[in-house]
mmCIF file of C-alpha atoms in Angstrom:
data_model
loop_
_atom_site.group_PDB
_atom_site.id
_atom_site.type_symbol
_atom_site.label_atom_id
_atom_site.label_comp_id
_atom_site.label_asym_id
_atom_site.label_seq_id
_atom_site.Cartn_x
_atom_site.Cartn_y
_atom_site.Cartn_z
ATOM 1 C CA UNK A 1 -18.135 -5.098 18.921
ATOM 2 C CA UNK A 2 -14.986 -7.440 19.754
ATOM 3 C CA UNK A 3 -12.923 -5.379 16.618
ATOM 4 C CA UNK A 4 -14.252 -2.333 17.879
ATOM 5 C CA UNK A 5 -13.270 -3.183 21.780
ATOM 6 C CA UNK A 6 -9.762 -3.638 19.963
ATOM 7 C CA UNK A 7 -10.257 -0.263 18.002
ATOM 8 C CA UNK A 8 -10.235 1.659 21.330
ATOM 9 C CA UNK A 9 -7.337 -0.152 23.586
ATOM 10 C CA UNK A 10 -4.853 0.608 20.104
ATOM 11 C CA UNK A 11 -5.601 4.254 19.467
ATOM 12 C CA UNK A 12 -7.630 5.306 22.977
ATOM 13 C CA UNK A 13 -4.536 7.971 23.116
ATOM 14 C CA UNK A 14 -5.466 9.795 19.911
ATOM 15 C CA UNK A 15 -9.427 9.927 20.798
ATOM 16 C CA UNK A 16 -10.582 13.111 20.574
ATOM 17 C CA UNK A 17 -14.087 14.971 21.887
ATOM 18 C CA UNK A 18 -16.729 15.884 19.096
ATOM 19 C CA UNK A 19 -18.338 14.071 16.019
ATOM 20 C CA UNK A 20 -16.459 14.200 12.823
ATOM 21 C CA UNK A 21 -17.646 12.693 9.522
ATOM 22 C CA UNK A 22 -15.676 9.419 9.039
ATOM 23 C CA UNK A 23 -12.862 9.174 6.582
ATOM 24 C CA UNK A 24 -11.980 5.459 7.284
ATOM 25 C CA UNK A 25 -14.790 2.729 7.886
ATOM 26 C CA UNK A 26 -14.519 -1.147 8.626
ATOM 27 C CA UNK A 27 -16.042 -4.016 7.541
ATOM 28 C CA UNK A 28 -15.815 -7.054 10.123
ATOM 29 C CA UNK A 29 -16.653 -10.601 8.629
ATOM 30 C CA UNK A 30 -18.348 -12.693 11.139
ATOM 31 C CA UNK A 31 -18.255 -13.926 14.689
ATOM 32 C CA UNK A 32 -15.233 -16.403 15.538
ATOM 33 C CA UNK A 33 -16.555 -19.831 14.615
ATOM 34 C CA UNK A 34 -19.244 -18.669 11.960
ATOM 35 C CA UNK A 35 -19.150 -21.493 9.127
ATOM 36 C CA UNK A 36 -20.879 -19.529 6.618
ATOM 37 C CA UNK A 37 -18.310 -19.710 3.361
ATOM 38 C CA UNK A 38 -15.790 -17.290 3.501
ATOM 39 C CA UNK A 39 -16.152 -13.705 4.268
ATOM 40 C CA UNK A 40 -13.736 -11.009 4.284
ATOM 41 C CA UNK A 41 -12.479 -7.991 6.395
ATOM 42 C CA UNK A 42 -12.593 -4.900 4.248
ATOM 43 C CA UNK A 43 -10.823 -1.087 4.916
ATOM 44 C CA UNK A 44 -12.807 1.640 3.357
ATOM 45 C CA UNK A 45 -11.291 5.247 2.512
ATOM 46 C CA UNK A 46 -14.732 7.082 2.260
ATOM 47 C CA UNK A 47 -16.391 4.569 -0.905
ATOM 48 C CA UNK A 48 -12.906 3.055 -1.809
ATOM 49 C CA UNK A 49 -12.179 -0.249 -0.360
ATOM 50 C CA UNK A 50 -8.434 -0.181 0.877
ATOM 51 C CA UNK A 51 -7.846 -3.843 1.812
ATOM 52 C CA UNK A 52 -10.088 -6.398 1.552
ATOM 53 C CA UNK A 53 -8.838 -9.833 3.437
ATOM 54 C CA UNK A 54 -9.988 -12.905 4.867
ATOM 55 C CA UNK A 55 -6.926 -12.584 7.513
ATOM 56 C CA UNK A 56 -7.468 -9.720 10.642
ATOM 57 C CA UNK A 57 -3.984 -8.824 11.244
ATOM 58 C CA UNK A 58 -3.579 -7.917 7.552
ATOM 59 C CA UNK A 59 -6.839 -5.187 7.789
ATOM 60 C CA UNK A 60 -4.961 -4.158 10.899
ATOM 61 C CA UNK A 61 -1.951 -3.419 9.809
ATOM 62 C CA UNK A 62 -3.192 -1.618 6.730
ATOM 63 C CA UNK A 63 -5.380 0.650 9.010
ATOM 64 C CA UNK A 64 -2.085 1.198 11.218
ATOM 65 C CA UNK A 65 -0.432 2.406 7.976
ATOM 66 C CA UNK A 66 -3.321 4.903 7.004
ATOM 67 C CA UNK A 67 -3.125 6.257 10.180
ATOM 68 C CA UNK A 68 0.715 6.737 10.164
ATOM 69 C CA UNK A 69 0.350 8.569 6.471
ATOM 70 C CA UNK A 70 -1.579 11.299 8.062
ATOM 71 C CA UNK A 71 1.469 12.651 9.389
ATOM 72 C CA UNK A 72 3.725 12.128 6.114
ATOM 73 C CA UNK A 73 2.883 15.588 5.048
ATOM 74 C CA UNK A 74 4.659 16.977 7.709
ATOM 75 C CA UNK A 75 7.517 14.556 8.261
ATOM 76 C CA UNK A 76 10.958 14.414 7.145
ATOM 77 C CA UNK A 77 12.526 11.321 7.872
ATOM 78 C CA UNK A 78 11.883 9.558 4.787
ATOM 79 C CA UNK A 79 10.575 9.963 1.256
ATOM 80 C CA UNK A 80 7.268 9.239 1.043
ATOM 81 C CA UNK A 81 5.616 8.772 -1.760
ATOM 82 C CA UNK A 82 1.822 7.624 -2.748
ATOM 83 C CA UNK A 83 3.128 4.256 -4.375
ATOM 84 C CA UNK A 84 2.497 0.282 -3.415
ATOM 85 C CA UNK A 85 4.742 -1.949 -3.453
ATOM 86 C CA UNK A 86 3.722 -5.941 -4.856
ATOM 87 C CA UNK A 87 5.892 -8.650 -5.522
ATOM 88 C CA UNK A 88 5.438 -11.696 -7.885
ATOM 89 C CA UNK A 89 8.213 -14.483 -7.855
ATOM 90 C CA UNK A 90 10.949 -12.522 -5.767
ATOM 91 C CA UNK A 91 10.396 -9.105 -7.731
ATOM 92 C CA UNK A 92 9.408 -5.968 -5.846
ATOM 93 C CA UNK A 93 7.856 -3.830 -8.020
ATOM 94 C CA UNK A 94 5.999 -0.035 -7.779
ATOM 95 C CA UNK A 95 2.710 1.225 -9.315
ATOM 96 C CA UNK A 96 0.547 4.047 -8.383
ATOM 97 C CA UNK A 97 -0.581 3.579 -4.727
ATOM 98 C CA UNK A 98 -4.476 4.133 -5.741
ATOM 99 C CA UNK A 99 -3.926 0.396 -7.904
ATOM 100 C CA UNK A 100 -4.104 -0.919 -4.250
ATOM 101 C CA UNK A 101 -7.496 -0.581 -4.479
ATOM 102 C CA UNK A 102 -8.259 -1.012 -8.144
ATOM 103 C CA UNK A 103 -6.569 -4.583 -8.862
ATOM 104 C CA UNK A 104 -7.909 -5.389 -4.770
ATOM 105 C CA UNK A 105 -11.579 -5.770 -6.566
ATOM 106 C CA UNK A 106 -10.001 -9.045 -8.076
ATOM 107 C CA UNK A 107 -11.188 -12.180 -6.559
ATOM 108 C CA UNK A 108 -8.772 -14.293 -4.273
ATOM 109 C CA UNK A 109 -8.127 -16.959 -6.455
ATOM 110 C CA UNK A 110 -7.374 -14.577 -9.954
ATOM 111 C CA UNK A 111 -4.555 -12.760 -7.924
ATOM 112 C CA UNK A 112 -2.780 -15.867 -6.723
ATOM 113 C CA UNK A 113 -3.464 -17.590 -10.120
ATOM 114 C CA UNK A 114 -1.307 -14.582 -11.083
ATOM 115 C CA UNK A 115 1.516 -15.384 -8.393
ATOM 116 C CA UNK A 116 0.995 -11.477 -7.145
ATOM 117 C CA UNK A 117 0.600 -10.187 -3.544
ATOM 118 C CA UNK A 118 -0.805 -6.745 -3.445
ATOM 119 C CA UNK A 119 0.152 -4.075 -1.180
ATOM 120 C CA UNK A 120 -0.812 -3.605 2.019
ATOM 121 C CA UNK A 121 -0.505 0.441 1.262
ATOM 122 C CA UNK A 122 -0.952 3.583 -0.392
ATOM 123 C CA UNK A 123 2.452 4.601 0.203
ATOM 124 C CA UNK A 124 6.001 3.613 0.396
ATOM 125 C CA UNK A 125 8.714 5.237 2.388
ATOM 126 C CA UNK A 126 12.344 5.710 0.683
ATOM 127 C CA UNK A 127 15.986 6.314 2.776
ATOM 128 C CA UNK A 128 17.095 9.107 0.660
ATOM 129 C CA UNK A 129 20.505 7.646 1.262
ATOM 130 C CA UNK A 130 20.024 4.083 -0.516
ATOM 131 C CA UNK A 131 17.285 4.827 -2.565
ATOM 132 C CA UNK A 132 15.848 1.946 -0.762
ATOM 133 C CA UNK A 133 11.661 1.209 0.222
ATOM 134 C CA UNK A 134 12.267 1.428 3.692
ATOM 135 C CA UNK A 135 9.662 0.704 6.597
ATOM 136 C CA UNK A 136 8.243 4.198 7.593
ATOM 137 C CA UNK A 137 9.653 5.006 10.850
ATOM 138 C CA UNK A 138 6.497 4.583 13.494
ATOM 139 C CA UNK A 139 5.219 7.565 14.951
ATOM 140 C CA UNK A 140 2.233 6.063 16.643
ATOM 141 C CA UNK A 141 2.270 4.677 20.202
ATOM 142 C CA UNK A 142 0.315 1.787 20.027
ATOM 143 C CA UNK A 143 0.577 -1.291 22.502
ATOM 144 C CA UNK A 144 2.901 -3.726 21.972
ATOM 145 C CA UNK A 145 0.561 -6.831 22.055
ATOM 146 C CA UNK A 146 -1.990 -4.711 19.853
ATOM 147 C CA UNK A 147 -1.470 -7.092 16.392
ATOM 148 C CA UNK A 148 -1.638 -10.214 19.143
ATOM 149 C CA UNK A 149 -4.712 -9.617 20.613
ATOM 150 C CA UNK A 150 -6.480 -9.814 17.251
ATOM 151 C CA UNK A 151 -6.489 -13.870 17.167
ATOM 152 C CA UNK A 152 -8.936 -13.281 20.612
ATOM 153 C CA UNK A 153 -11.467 -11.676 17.610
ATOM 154 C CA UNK A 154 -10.862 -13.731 14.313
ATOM 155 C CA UNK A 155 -8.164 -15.749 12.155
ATOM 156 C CA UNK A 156 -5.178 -14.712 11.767
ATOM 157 C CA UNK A 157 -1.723 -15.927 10.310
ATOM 158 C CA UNK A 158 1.763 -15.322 11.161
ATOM 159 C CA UNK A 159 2.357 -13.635 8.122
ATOM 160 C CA UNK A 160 -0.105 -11.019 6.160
ATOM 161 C CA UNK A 161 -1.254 -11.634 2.643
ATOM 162 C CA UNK A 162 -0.393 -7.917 1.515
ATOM 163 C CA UNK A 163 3.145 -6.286 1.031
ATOM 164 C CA UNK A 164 4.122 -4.418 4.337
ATOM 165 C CA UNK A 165 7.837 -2.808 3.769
ATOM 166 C CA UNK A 166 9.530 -4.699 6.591
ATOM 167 C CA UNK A 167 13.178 -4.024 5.596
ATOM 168 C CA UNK A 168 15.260 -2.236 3.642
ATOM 169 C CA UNK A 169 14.229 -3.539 -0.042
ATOM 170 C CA UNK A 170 15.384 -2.651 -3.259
ATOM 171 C CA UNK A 171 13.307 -2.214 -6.192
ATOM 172 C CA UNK A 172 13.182 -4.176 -9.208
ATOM 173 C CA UNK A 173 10.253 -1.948 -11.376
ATOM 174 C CA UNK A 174 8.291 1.390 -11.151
ATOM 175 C CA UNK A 175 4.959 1.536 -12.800
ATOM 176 C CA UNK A 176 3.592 4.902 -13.945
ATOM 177 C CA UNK A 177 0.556 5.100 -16.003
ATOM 178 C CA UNK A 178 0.596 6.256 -19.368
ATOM 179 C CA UNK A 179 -2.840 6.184 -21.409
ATOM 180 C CA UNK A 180 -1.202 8.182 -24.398
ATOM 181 C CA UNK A 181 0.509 4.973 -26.254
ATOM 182 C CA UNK A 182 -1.119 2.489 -27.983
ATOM 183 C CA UNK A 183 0.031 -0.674 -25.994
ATOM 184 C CA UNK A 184 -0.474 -2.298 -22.787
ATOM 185 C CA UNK A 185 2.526 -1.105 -21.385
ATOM 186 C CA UNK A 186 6.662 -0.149 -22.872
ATOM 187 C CA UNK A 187 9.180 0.646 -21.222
ATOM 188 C CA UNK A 188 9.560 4.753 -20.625
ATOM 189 C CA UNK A 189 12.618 6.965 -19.512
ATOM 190 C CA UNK A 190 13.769 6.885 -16.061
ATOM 191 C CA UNK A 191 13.859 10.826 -16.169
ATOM 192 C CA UNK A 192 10.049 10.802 -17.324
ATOM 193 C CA UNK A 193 9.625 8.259 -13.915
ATOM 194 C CA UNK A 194 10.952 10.454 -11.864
ATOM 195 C CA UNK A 195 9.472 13.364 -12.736
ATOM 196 C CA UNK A 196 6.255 11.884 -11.805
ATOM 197 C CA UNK A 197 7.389 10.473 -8.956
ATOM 198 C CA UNK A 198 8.451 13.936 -7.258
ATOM 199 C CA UNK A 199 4.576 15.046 -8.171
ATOM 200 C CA UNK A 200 3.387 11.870 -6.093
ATOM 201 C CA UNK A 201 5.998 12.775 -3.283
ATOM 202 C CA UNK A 202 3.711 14.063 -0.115
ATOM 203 C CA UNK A 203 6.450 15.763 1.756
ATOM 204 C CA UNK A 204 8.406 17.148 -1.187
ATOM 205 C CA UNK A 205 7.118 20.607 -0.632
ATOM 206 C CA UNK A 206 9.173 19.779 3.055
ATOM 207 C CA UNK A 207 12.297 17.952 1.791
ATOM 208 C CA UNK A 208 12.743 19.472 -1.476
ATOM 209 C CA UNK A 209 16.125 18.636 -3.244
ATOM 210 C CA UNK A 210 16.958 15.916 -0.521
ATOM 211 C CA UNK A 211 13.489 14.093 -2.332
ATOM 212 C CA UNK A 212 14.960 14.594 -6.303
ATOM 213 C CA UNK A 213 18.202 12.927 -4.750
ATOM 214 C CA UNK A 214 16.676 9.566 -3.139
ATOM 215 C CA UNK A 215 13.867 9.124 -6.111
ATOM 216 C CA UNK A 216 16.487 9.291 -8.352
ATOM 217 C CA UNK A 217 18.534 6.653 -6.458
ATOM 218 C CA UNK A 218 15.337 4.893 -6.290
ATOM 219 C CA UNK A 219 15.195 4.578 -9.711
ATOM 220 C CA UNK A 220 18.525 4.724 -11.436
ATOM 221 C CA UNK A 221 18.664 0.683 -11.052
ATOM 222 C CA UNK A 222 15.079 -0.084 -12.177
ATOM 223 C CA UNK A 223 13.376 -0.972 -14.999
ATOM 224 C CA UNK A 224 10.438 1.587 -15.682
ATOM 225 C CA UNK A 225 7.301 1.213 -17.430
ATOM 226 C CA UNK A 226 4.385 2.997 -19.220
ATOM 227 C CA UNK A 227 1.227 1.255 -18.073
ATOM 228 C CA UNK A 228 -2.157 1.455 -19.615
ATOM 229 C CA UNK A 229 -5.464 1.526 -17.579
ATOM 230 C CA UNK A 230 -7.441 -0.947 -18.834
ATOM 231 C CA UNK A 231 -9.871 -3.796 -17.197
ATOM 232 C CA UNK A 232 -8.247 -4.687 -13.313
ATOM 233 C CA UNK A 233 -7.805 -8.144 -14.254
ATOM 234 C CA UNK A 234 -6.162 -7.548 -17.965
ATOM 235 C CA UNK A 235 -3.851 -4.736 -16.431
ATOM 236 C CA UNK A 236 -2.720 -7.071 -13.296
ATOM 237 C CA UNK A 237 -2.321 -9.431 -16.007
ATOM 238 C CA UNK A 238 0.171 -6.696 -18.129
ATOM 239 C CA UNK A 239 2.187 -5.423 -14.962
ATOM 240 C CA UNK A 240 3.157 -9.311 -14.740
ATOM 241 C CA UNK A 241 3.830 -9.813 -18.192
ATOM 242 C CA UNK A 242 6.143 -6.681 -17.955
ATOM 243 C CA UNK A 243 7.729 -7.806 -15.302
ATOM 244 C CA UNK A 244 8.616 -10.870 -16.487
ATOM 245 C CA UNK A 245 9.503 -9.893 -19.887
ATOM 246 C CA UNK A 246 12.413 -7.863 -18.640
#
């Protein structure tokens, strides 16, 4: 009830009259001060856990970026595209933005045994300019103390345990999936990348050329791989091996 208290002060300007069926639902570990092992806070999109994290302002701000892709449709102050962003030892790297979920059903321990954080969203924003992951420009009005107020529910830490674009970033590697070779993963054509990339571009229909432009400054630096799907744990286990082997 305490999360859901919180729920309505963030977003009680966007309630509307009416039942609708749910697309998001939230799974609250328990009270402040419950000593029962360790539970975590999980954000579901319909049957497909977003985020699932032992740390409240991490849920919070993944919810807070759902909410703001609604409107990337529609927008045209960025690129933006349905890709995550990780990072393992100082890389930043790209793959598909549904992986979020998919290597998130890993256990705690196997994804920092693999030195990886995981995204904190389905989507990245890209400056057309730069060709630069850039934090999506808010378009929510949400109160200013909102991420604050969470430590009044549950732990929190200064810092999230998901990637959240908080600067301009270059990237290091793009990830597409390819289940049509043989091996884990190889390296693939930046043109083949990109073509894939404008298909995975939300606003393209509203941006058009001004999208081919940034993607491909987005990834005329980067190395680019084929990926296979395979197990969660054996492919997080191949997007750091390809990382590393470049």
């Amino acid at each position: 009830m305490a999360f859901c208290g919180w729920l309505d002060r963030t977003f009680r300007r966007y309630r509307v009259a009416g039942d609708v069926y749910p697309r998001y639902s939230i799974l609250i570990a328990g009270a402040k001060g419950d000593t029962g092992g360790k539970q975590f806070n999980i954000l579901y999109k319909q049957t497909m856990a977003l985020v699932r994290t032992m740390d409240l302002s991490t849920l919070a701000r993944a919810l807070v970026a759902e909410m703001e892709s609604l409107s990337f449709q529609e927008r045209d102050d960025a690129i933006y595209t349905e890709l995550g962003m990780l990072t393992t030892n100082g890389t930043r790297a790209l793959v598909p933005g549904r992986f979020t979920s998919f290597l998130g059903r890993l256990g705690h321990r196997q994804i920092e045994r693999a030195g990886v954080t995981l995204p904190g969203s389905m989507y990245v924003a890209v400056d057309p300019e730069s060709g630069r992951a850039v934090p999506a420009p808010p378009h929510l009005k949400i109160p200013d103390d909102a991420f604050e107020r969470l430590g009044e529910i549950g732990p929190t830490n200064s810092s999230t345990d998901r990637v959240f674009v908080e600067e301009p970033s270059p990237v290091d590697v793009v990830f597409w999936v390819d289940n049509q070779s043989e091996v884990p993963f190889h390296p693939v054509g930046r043109g083949f990348v990109l073509s894939r990339l404008w298909t995975w571009t939300v606003n393209a229909p509203v941006i058009g050329k001004t999208a081919i432009e940034g993607l491909t400054r987005l990834v005329e630096p980067t190395r680019c791989y084929g990926l296979q799907i395979s197990e969660s744990r054996e492919m997080l286990q191949n997007i750091v091996t390809a990382i590393r082997s470049g």
